[in-house]
Coordinates of C-alpha atoms in Angstrom, one line a residue:
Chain A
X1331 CA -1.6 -18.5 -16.3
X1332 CA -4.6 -16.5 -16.7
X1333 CA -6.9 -15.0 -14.0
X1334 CA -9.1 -11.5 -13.8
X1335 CA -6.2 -9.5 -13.4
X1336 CA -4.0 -10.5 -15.7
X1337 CA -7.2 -9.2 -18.2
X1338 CA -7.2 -6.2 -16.5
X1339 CA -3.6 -5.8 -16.7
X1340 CA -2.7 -6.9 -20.1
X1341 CA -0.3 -9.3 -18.6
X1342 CA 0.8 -13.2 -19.0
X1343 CA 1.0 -14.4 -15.3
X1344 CA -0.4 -12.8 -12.3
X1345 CA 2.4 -11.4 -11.0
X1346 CA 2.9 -7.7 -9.9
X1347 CA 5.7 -6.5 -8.4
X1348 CA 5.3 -3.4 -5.7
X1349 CA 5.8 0.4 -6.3
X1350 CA 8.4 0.2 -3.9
X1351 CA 9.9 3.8 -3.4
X1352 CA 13.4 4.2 -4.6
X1353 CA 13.3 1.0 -5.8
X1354 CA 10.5 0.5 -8.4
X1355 CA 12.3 2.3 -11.3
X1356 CA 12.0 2.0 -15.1
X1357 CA 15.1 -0.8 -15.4
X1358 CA 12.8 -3.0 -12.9
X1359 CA 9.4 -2.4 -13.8
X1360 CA 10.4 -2.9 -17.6
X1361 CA 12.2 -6.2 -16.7
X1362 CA 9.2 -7.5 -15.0
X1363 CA 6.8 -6.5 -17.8
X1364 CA 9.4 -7.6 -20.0
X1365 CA 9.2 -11.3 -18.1
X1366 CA 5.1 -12.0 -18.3
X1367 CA 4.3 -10.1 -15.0
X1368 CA 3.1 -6.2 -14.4
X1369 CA 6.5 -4.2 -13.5
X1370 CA 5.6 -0.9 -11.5
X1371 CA 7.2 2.8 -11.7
X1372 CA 7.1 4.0 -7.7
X1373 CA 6.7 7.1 -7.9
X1374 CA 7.2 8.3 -4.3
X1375 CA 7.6 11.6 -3.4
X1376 CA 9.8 12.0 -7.1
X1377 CA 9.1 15.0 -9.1
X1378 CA 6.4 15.3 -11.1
X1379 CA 8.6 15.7 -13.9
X1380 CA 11.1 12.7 -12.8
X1381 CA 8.1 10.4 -12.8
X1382 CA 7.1 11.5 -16.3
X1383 CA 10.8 10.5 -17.8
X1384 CA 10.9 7.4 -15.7
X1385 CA 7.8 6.2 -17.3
X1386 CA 9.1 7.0 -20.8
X1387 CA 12.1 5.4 -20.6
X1388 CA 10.1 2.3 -19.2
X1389 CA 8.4 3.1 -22.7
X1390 CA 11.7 2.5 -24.7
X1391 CA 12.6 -0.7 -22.5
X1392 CA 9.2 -2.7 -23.1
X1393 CA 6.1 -2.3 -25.3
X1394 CA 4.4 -4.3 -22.4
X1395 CA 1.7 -3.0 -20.1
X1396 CA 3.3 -1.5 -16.8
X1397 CA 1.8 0.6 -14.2
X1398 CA 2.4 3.7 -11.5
X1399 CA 2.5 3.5 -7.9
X1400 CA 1.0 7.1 -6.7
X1401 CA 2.1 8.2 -3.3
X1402 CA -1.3 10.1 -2.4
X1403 CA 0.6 11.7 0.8
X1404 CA 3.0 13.4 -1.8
X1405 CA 2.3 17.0 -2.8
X1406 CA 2.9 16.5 -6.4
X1407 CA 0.5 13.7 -6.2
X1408 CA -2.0 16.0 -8.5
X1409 CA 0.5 16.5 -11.0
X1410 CA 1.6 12.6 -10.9
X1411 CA -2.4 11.7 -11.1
X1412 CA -2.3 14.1 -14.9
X1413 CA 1.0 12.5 -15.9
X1414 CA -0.5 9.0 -15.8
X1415 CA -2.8 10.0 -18.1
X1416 CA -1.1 11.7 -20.4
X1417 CA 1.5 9.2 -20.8
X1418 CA -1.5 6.6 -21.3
X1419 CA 0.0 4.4 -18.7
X1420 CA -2.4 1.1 -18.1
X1421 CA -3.0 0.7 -14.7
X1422 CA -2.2 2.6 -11.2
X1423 CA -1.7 1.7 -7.9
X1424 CA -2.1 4.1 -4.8
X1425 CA -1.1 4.2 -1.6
X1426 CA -0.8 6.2 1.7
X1427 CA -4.6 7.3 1.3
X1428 CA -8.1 7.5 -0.7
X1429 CA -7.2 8.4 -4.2
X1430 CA -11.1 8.8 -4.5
X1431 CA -10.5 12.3 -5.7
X1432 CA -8.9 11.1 -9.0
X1433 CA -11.1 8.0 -10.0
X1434 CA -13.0 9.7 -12.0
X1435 CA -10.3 11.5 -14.3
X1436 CA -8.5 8.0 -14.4
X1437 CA -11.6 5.9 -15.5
X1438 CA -12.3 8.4 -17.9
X1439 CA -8.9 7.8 -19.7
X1440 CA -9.2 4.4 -19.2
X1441 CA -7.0 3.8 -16.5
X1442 CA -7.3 1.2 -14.5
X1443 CA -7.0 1.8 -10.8
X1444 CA -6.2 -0.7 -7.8
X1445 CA -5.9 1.2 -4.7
X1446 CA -3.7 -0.8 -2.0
X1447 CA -6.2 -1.3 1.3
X1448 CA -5.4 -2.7 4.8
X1449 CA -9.1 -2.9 5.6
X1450 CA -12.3 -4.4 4.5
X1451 CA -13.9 -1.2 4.9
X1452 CA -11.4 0.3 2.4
X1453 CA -11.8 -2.0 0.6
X1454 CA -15.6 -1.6 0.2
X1455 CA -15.2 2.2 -0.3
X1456 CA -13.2 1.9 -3.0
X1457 CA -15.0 -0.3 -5.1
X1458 CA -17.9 1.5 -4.8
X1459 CA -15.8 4.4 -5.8
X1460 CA -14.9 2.2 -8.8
X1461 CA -11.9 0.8 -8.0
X1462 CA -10.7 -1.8 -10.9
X1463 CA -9.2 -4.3 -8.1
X1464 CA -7.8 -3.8 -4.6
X1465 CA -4.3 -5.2 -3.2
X1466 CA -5.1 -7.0 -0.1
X1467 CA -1.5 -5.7 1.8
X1468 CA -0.9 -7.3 5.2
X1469 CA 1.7 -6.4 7.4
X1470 CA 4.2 -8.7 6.6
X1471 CA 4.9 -6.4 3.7
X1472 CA 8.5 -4.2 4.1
X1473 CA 8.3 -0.1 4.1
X1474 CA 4.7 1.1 5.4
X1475 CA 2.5 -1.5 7.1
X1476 CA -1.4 -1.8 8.3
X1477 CA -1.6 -4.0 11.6
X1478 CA -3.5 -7.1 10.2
X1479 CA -1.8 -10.1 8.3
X1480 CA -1.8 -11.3 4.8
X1481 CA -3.6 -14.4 6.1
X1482 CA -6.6 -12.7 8.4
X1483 CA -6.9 -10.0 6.1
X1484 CA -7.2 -11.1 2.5
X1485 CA -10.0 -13.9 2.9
X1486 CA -12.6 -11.1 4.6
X1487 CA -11.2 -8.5 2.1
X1488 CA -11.9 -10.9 -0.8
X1489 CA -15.7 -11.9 1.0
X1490 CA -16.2 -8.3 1.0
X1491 CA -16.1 -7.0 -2.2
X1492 CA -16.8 -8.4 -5.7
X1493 CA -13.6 -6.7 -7.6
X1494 CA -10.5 -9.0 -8.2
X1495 CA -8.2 -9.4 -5.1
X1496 CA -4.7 -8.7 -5.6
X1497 CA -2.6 -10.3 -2.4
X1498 CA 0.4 -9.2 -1.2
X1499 CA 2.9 -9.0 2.2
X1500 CA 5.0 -12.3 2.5
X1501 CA 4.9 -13.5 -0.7
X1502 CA 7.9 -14.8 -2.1
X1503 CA 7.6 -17.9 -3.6
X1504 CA 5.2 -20.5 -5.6
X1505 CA 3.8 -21.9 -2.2
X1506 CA 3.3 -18.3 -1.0
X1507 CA 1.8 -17.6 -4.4
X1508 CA -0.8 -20.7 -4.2
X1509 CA -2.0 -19.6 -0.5
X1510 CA -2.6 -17.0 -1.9
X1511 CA -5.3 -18.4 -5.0
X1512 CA -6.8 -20.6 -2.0
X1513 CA -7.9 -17.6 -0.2
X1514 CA -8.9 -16.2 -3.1
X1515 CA -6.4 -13.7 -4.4
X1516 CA -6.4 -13.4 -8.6
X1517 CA -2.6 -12.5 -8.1
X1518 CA 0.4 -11.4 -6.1
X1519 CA 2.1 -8.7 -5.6
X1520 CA 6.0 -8.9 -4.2
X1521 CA 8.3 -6.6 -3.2
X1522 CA 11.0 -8.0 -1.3
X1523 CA 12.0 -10.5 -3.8
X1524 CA 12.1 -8.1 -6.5
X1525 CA 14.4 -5.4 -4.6
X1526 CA 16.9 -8.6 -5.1
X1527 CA 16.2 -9.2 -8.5
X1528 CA 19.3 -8.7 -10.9
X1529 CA 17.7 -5.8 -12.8
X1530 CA 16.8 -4.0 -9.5
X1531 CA 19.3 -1.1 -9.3
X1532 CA 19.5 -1.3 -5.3
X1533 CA 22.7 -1.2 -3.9
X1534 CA 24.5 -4.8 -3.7
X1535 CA 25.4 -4.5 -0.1
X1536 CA 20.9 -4.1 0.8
X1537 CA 20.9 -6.8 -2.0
X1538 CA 23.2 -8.8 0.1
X1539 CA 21.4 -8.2 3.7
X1540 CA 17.7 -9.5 2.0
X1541 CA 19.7 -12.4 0.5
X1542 CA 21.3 -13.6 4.1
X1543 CA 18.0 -12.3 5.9
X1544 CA 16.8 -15.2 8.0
X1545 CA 13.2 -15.6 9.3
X1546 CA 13.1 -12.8 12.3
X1547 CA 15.6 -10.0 10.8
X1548 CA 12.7 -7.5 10.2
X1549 CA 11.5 -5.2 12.7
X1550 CA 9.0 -2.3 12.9
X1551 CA 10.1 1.2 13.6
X1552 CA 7.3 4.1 13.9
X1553 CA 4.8 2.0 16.2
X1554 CA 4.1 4.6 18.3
X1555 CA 3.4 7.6 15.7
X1556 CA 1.1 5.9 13.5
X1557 CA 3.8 5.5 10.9
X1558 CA 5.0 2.4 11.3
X1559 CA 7.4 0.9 8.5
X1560 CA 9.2 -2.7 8.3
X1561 CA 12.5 -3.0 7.3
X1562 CA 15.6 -5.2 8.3
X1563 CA 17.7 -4.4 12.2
X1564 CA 20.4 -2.4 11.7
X1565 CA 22.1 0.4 14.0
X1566 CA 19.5 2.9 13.0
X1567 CA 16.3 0.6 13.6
X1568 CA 18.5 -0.6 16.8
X1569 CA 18.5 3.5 17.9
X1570 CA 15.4 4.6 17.0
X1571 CA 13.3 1.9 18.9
X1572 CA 15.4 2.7 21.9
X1573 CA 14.5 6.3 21.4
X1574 CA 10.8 5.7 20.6
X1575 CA 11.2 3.2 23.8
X1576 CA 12.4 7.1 25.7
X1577 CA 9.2 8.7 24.5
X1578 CA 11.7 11.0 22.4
X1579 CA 10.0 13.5 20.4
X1580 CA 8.6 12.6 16.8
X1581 CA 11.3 15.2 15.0
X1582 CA 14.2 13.6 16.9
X1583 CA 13.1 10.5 15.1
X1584 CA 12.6 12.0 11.7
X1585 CA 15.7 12.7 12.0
X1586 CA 17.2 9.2 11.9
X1587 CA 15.1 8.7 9.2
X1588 CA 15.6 11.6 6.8
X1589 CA 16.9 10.4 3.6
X1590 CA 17.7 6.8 4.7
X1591 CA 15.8 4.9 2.5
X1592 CA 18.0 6.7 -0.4
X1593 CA 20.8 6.0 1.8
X1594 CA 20.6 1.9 2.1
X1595 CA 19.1 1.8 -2.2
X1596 CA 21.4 4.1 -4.0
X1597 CA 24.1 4.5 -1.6
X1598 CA 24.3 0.9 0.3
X1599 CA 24.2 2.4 3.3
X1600 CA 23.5 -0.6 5.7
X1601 CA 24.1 0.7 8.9
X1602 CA 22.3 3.5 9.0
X1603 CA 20.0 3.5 6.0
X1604 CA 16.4 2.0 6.3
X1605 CA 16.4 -1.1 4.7
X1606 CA 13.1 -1.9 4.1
X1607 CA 12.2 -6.1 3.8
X1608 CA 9.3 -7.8 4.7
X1609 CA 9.1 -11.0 7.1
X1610 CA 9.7 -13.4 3.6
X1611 CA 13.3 -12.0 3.0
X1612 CA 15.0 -14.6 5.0
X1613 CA 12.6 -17.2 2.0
X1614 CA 15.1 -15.2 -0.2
X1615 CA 18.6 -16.8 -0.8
X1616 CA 20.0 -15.3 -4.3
X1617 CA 19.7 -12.7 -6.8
X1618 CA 17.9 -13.8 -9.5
X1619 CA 16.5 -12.2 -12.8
X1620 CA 13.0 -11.1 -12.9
X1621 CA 12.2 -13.5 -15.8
X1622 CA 13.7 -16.7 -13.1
X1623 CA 11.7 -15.4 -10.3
X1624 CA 8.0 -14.9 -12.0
X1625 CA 8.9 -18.0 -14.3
X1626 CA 9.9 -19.7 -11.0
X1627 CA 6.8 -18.6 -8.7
X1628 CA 4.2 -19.4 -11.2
X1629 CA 5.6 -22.8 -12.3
X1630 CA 5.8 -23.6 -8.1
X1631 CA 2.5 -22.3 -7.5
X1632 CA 1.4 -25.0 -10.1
X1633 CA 3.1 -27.6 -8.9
X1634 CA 1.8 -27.2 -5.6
X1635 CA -1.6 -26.9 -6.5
X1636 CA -1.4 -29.8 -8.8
X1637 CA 0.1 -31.7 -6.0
X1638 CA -2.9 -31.3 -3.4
X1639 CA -5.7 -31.7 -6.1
Chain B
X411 CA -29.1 11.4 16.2
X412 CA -26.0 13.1 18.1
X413 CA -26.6 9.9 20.6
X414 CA -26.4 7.8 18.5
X415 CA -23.8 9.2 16.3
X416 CA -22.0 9.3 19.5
X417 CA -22.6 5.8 20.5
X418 CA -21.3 4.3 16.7
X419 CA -18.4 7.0 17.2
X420 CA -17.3 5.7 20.6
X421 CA -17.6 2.0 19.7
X422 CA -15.7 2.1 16.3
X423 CA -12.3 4.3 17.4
X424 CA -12.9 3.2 21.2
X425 CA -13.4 6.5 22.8
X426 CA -15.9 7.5 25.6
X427 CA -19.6 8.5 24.6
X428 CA -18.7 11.4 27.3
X429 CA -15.6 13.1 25.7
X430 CA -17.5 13.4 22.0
X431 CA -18.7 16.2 21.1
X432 CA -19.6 18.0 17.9
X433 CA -16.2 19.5 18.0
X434 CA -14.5 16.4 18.5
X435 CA -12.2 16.4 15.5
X436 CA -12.0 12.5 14.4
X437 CA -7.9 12.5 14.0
X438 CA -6.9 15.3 16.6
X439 CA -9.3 14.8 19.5
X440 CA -10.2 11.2 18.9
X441 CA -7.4 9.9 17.8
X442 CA -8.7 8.3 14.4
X443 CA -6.6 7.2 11.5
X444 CA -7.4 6.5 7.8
X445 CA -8.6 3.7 8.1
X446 CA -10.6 4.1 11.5
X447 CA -12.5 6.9 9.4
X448 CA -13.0 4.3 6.4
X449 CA -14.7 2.0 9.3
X450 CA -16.8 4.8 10.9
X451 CA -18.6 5.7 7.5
X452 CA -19.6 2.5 6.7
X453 CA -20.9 2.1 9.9
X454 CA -22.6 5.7 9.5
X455 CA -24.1 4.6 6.3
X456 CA -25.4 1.4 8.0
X457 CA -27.4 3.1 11.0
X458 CA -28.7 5.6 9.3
X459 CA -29.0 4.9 5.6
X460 CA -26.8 7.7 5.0
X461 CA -24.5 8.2 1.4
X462 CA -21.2 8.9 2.1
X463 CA -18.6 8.9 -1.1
X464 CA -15.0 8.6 -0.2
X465 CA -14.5 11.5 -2.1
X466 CA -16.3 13.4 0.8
X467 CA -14.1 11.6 3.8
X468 CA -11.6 14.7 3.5
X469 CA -14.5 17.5 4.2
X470 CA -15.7 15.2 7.4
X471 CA -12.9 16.6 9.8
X472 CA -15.3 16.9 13.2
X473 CA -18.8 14.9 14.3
X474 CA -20.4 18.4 14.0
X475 CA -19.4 17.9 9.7
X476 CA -21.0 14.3 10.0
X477 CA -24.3 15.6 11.1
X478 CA -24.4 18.9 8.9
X479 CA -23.8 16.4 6.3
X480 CA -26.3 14.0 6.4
X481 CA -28.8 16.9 7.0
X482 CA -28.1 17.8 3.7
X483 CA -29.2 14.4 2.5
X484 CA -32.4 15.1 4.7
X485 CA -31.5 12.8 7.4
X486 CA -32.4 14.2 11.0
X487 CA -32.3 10.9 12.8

């Protein structure tokens, strides 16, 4: 299944899978490379130097194309932007901000670059920075969210600009994946149903919670400090909305939050790590490899497509 | 141009043409976030056939920097 970005990406199907922090490590951004669609090193607020070994030992897992989520809020994001480079990695993704500054380094080297927008008028700015391809994310998506949906947002984004659109937030499946094409997306990016792939290396027991999600499990925390992030109820979404309810202060709520994504992914803490998850997780009902899931989306996305012709 | 700056400014992040001034700072005073700012140039450009690169966006802190910049590109409104 061919589209824009899969030239652009050097992939077989148009399939991406987020840069999810924590998450989005070398095991599962090789294994989706590995399966046809473009796998993803998160690089979060890691170390410069972490990133760089994660990306090589993505290297000895796959000779296919995979790409580098750079968290522009993170102070090493300089370093990151260099390391990308260097390692000759194919395409990045960026987040949290205008990664303007490094356009013209990456292009340079040949890089491509997809910046994630929530806006049109992003959207616009960026590919008049030069932007390769935008993700369209709405805010179905788990972790950090913008305020429109997948469905408002990506048709205007994809009227406004004449880049590729990359969709994502609420995708999970083939039917998910062919709303998509009809609003005009040139491929998907997921991140819920790749934290519950078999080669993700997230605990089983936030595996376990995404797999028996059902339709309203996710909630939004951070509403009111112009942070807000999705993930599934659990005591410490349960206690911080009551405290963001109390008008407590902003470092009293940091403090639920320090460290608890780490918490739920390595440590399986589900009561009072953050389990991020978008709205889709309850679509989710088993762990499957990455090679089922992107061979499963694409040959349901034809199917459906076929079926409405 | 400061009214109409003003009137652009107000309308996009929903603020009062009264309480900008050009030391409103966008994220501090009037309470703009990323992508507020992304909204507020395009609509910038649009009025007055300014250029603004989102490379700039980060030296554009108040709506005094907005109007010092586009007099550099010779726009006095």
């Amino acid at each position: 299944m061919k589209s824009s970005v899969t030239e652009i990406l050097g992939c077989e199907y148009p399939v991406i899978q987020g840069g999810m922090a924590w998450v989005a490590e070398h095991n599962l951004a090789a294994a989706v490379s590995e399966a046809g669609g473009f796998g993803i090193i998160g690089a979060a607020s890691a170390p410069a130097d972490i990133v760089r070994e994660e990306i090589r030992k993505c290297k000895a897992l796959t000779d296919k194309p995979f790409g580098v989520n750079v968290m522009l809020l993170n102070p090493n994001a300089d370093e990151v932007a260099d390391i990308v480079i260097e390692e000759g990695v194919r395409a990045v993704t960026t987040g949290a901000g205008n990664p303007a500054k490094y356009m013209e380094k990456w292009k340079a080297a040949g890089v491509k670059v997809i910046p994630v927008v929530a806006s049109c008028a992003m959207a616009v700015m960026m590919e008049r920075a030069g932007a390769d391809a935008v993700v369209a994310e709405g805010m179905e998506s788990g972790g950090h969210i913008g305020s429109t949906t997948t469905f408002a947002l990506l048709p205007q984004v994809v009227d406004a600009v004449k880049i590729p659109v990359i969709a994502a937030g609420g995708i999970a499946d083939g039917r998910g994946m062919a709303a998509a094409f009809m609003l005009g997306a040139q491929a998907v990016q997921m991140g819920t149903r790749f934290v519950a792939a078999k080669e993700s290396i997230v605990h089983a027991n936030y595996k376990e919670k995404i797999v028996k999600a059902k339709d309203i499990d996710s909630t939004v925390t951070g509403m009111s400090t112009g942070h807000p992030v999705r993930c599934l109820r659990n005591k410490m979404t349960r206690e911080y909305l009551k405290m963001e309810k109390e008008g407590v202060e902003l470092m009293e709520l940091e403090k639920l939050t320090l460290g608890s994504l780490k918490r739920a992914v390595i440590d399986g803490d589900v009561v009072t790590g953050t389990l991020m998850a978008g709205q889709i997780a309850g679509l989710i009902k088993s762990e499957e490899s990455c090679s089922d899931i992107i061979k499963g989306i694409v040959s349901g996305c034809e199917k459906v497509i076929g079926e409405y012709k | 141009m400061f009214d109409k700056l003003k009137e652009i400014i107000a309308e996009k992040l929903g603020a009062e043409v009264d309480e900008i001034t050009e030391e409103s700072r966008f994220k501090e005073d009037l309470e703009a976030d990323s992508l507020d700012l992304f909204e507020l140039v395009m609509a910038i450009e649009e009025e007055f056939g300014a250029s603004i690169p989102s490379e700039d966006l980060e030296k554009l802190a108040t709506v005094g920097d907005v109007i010092e910049y586009m007099k550099k590109q010779g726009i006095e409104g």
